[in-house]
Coordinates of N, CA and C in Angstrom, one line a residue:
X257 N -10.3 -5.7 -19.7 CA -10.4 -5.8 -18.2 C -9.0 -6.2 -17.7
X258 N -8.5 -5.6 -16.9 CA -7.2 -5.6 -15.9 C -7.3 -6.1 -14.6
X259 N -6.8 -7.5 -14.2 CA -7.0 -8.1 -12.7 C -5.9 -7.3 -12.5
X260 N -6.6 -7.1 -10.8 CA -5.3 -6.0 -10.1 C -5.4 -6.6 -9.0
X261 N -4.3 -6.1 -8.0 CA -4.2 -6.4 -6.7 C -4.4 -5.1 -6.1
X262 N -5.0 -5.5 -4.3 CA -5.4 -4.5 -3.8 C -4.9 -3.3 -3.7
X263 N -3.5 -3.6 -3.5 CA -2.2 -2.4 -3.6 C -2.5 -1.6 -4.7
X264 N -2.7 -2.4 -6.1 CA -2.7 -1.4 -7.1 C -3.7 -1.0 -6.8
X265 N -4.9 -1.3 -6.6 CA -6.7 -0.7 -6.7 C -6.3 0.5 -5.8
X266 N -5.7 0.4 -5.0 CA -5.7 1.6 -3.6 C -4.6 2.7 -4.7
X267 N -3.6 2.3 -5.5 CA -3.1 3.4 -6.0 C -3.8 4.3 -7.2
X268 N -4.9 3.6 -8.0 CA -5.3 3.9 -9.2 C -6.3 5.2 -8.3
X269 N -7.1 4.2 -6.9 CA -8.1 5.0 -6.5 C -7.3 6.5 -6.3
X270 N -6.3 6.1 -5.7 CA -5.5 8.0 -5.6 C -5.4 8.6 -6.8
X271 N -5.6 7.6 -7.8 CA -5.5 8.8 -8.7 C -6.6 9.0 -9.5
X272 N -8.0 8.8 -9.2 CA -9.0 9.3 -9.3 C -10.3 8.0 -10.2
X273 N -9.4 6.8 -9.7 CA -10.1 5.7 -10.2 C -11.5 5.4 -9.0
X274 N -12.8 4.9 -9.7 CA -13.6 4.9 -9.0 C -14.1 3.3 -8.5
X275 N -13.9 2.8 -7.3 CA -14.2 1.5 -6.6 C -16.0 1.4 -6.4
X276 N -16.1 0.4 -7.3 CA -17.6 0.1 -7.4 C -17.4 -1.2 -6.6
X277 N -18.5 -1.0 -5.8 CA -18.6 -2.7 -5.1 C -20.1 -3.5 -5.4
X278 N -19.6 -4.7 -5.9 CA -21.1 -5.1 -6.8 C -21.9 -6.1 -5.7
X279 N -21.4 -5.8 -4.0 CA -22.0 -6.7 -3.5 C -23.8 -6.2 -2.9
X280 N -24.2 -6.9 -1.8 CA -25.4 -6.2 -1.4 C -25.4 -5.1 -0.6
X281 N -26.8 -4.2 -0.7 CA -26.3 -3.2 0.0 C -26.0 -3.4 1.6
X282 N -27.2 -4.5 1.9 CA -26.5 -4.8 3.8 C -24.9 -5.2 4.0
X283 N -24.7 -5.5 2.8 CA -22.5 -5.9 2.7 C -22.5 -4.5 2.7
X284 N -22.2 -4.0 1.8 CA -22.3 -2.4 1.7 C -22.0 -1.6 2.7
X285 N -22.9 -1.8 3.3 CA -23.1 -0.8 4.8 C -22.5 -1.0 5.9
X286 N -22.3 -2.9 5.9 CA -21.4 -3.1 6.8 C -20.2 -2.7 7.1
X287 N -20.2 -3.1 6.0 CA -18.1 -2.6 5.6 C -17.7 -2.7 3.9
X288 N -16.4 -1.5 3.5 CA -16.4 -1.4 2.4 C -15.2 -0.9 2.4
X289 N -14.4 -0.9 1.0 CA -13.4 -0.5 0.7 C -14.0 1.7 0.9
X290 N -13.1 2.1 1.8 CA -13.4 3.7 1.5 C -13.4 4.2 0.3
X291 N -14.6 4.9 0.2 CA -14.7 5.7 -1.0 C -15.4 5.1 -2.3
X292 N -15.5 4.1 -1.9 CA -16.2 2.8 -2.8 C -18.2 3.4 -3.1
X293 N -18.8 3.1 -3.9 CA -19.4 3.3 -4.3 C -20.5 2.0 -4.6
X294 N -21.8 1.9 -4.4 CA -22.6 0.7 -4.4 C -23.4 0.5 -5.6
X295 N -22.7 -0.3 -6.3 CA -23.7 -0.7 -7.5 C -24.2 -2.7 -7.5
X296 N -24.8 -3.1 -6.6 CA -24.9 -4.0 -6.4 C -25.8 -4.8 -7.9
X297 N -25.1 -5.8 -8.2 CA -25.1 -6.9 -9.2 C -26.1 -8.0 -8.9
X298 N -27.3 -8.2 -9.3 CA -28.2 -9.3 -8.9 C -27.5 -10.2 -9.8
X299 N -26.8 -11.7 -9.6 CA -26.2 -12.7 -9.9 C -27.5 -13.8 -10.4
X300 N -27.2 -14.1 -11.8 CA -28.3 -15.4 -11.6 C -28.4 -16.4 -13.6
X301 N -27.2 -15.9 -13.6 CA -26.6 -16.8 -14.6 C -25.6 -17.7 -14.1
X302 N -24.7 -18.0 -14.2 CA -23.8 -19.4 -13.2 C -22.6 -18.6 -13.3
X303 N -22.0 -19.1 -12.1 CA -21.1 -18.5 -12.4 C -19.4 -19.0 -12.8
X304 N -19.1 -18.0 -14.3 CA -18.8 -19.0 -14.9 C -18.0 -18.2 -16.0
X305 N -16.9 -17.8 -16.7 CA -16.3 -17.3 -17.6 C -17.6 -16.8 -18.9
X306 N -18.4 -18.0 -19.2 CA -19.1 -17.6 -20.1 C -20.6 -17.7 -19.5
X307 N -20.7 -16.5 -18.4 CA -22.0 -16.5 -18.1 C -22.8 -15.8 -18.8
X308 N -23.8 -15.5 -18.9 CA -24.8 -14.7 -19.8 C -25.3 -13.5 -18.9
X309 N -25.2 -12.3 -19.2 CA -25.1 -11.1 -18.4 C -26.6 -10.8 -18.8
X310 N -27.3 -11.4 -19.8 CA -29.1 -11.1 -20.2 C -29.6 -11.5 -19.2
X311 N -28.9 -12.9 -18.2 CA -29.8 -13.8 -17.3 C -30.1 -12.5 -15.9
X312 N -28.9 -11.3 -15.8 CA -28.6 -10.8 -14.5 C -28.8 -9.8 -14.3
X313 N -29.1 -9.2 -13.2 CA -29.8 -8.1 -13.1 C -28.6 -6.9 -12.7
X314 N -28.6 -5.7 -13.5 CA -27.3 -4.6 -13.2 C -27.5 -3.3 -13.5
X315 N -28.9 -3.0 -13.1 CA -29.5 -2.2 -13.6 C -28.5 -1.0 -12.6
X316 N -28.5 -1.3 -11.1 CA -27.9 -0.2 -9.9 C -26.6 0.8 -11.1
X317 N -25.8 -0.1 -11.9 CA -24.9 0.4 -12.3 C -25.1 1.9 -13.2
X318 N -26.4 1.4 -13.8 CA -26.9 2.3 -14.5 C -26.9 3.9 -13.9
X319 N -27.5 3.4 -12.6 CA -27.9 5.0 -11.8 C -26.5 5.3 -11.0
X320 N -25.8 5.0 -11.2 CA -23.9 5.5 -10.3 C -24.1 5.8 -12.1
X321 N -23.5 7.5 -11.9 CA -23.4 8.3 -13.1 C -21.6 8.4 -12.9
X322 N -21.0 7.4 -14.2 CA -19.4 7.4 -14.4 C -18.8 7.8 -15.5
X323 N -17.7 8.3 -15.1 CA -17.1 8.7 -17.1 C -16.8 7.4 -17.3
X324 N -16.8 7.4 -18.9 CA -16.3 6.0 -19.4 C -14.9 6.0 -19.7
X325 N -14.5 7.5 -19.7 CA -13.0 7.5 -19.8 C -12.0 7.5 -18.8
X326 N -12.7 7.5 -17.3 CA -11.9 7.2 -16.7 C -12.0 6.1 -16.0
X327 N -11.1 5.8 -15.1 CA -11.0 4.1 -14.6 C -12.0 3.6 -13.8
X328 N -12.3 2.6 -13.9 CA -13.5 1.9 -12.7 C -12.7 0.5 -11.9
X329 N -12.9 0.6 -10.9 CA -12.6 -0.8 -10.3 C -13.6 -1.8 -9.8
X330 N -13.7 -3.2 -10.2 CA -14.9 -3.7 -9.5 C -14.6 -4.7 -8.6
X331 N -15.2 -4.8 -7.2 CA -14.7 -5.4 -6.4 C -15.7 -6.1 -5.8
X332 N -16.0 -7.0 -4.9 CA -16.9 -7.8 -4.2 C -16.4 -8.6 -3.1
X333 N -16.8 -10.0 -2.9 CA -16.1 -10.5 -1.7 C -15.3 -11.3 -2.1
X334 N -14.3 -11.2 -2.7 CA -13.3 -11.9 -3.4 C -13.3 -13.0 -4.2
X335 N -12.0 -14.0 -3.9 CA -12.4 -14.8 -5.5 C -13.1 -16.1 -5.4
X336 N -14.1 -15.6 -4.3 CA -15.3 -17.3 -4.6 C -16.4 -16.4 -5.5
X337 N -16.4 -15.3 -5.6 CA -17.9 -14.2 -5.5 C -17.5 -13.6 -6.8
X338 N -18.4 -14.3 -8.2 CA -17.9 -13.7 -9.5 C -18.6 -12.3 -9.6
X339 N -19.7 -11.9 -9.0 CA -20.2 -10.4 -9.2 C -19.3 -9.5 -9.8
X340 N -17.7 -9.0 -9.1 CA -17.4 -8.2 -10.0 C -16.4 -8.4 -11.6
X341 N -16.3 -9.6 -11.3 CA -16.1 -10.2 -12.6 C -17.0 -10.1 -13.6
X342 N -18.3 -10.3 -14.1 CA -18.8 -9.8 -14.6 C -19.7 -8.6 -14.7
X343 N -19.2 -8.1 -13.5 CA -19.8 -6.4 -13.7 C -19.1 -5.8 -14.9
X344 N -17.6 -6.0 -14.3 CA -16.5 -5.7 -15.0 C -16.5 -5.9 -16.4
X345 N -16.9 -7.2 -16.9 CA -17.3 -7.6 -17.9 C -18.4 -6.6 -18.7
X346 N -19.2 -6.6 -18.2 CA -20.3 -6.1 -18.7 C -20.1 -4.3 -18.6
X347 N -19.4 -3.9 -17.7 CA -18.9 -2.5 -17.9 C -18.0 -2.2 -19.6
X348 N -17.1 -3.2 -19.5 CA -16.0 -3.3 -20.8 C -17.4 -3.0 -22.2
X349 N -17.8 -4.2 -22.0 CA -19.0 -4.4 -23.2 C -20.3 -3.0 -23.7
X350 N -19.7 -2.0 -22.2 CA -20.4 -0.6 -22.4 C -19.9 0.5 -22.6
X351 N -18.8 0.2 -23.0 CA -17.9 1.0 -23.6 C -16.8 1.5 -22.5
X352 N -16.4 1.5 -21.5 CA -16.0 1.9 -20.6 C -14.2 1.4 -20.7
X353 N -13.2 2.7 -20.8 CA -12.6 2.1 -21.5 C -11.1 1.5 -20.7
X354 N -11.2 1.8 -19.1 CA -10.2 1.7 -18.5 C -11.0 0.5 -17.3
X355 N -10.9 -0.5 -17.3 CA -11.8 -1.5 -16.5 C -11.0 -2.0 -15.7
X356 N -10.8 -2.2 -14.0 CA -10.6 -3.3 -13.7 C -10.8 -3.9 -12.5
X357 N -10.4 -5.3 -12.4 CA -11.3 -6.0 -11.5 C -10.0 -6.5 -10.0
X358 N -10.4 -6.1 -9.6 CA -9.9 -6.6 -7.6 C -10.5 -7.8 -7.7
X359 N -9.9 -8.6 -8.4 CA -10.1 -10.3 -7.7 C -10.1 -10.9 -6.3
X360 N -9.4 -10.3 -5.6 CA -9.1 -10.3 -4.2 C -10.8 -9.8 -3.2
X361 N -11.0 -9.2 -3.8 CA -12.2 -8.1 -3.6 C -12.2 -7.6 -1.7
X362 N -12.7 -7.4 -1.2 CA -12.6 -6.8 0.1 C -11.7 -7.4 1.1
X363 N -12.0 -8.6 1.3 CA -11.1 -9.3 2.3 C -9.8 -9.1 2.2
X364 N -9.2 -8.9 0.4 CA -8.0 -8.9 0.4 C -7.7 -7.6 0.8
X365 N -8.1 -6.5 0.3 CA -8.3 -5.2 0.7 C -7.9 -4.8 2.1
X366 N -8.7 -5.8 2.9 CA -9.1 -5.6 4.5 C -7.5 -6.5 4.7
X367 N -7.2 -7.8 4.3 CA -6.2 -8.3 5.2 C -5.0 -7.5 4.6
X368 N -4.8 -6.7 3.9 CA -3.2 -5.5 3.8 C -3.5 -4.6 4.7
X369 N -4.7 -4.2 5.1 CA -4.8 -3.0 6.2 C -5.4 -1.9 5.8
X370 N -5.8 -2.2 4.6 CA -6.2 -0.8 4.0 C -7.6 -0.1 4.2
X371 N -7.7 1.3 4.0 CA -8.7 2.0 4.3 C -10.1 1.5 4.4
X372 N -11.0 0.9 5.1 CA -12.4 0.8 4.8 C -13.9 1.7 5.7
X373 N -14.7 1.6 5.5 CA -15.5 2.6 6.5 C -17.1 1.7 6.4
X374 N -17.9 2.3 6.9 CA -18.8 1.3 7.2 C -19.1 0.6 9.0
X375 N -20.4 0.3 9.1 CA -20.3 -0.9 10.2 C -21.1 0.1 11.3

């Protein structure tokens, strides 16, 4: 897994990288990175470098149908909000071979100016 910044996420996305957002769907709807895609992360191991991904529910990911060979980005509401940190995590551990995670996750997204839709 690859921490990126929003800049890069917005460049990978041009080039056919897919923005998963692991927050809720009423986040979701409100506002999102454009083109972004909702696989919302039920959280409920701690959060925590060595959280246990058995405790957490991630099933949404399952039904967003992705190549594993091409890139995924996981993003949420930035870096208080580990959801896509261990999405991310748990995408890597599925074989998925180009992973990475927008630490920054929306806000940072949203304070560069960049594309969002929603609301």
């Amino acid at each position: 897994m690859t921490r990126i910044s929003a800049k890069e996420a917005q460049q990978l996305q041009a080039q056919g990288a897919v923005v998963v957002d692991t927050r809720t769907e009423k986040e979701f709807k409100a506002k999102r990175i454009r083109g972004a895609v909702l696989a919302a992360y039920m959280e409920k191991s701690l959060k925590d470098v060595a959280f246990n991904a058995a405790q957490d529910d991630f099933q949404a990911f399952d039904k967003v149908s992705l190549d594993k060979t091409k890139p995924v980005i996981f993003a949420c509401n930035g870096a208080e909000c580990w959801k896509s940190y261990k999405a991310a995590k748990v995408a890597a551990a599925k074989g998925f071979k180009s992973v990475y995670w927008l630490r920054g996750g929306l806000p940072e997204w949203d304070a560069g100016g960049l594309p969002t839709e929603g609301g």
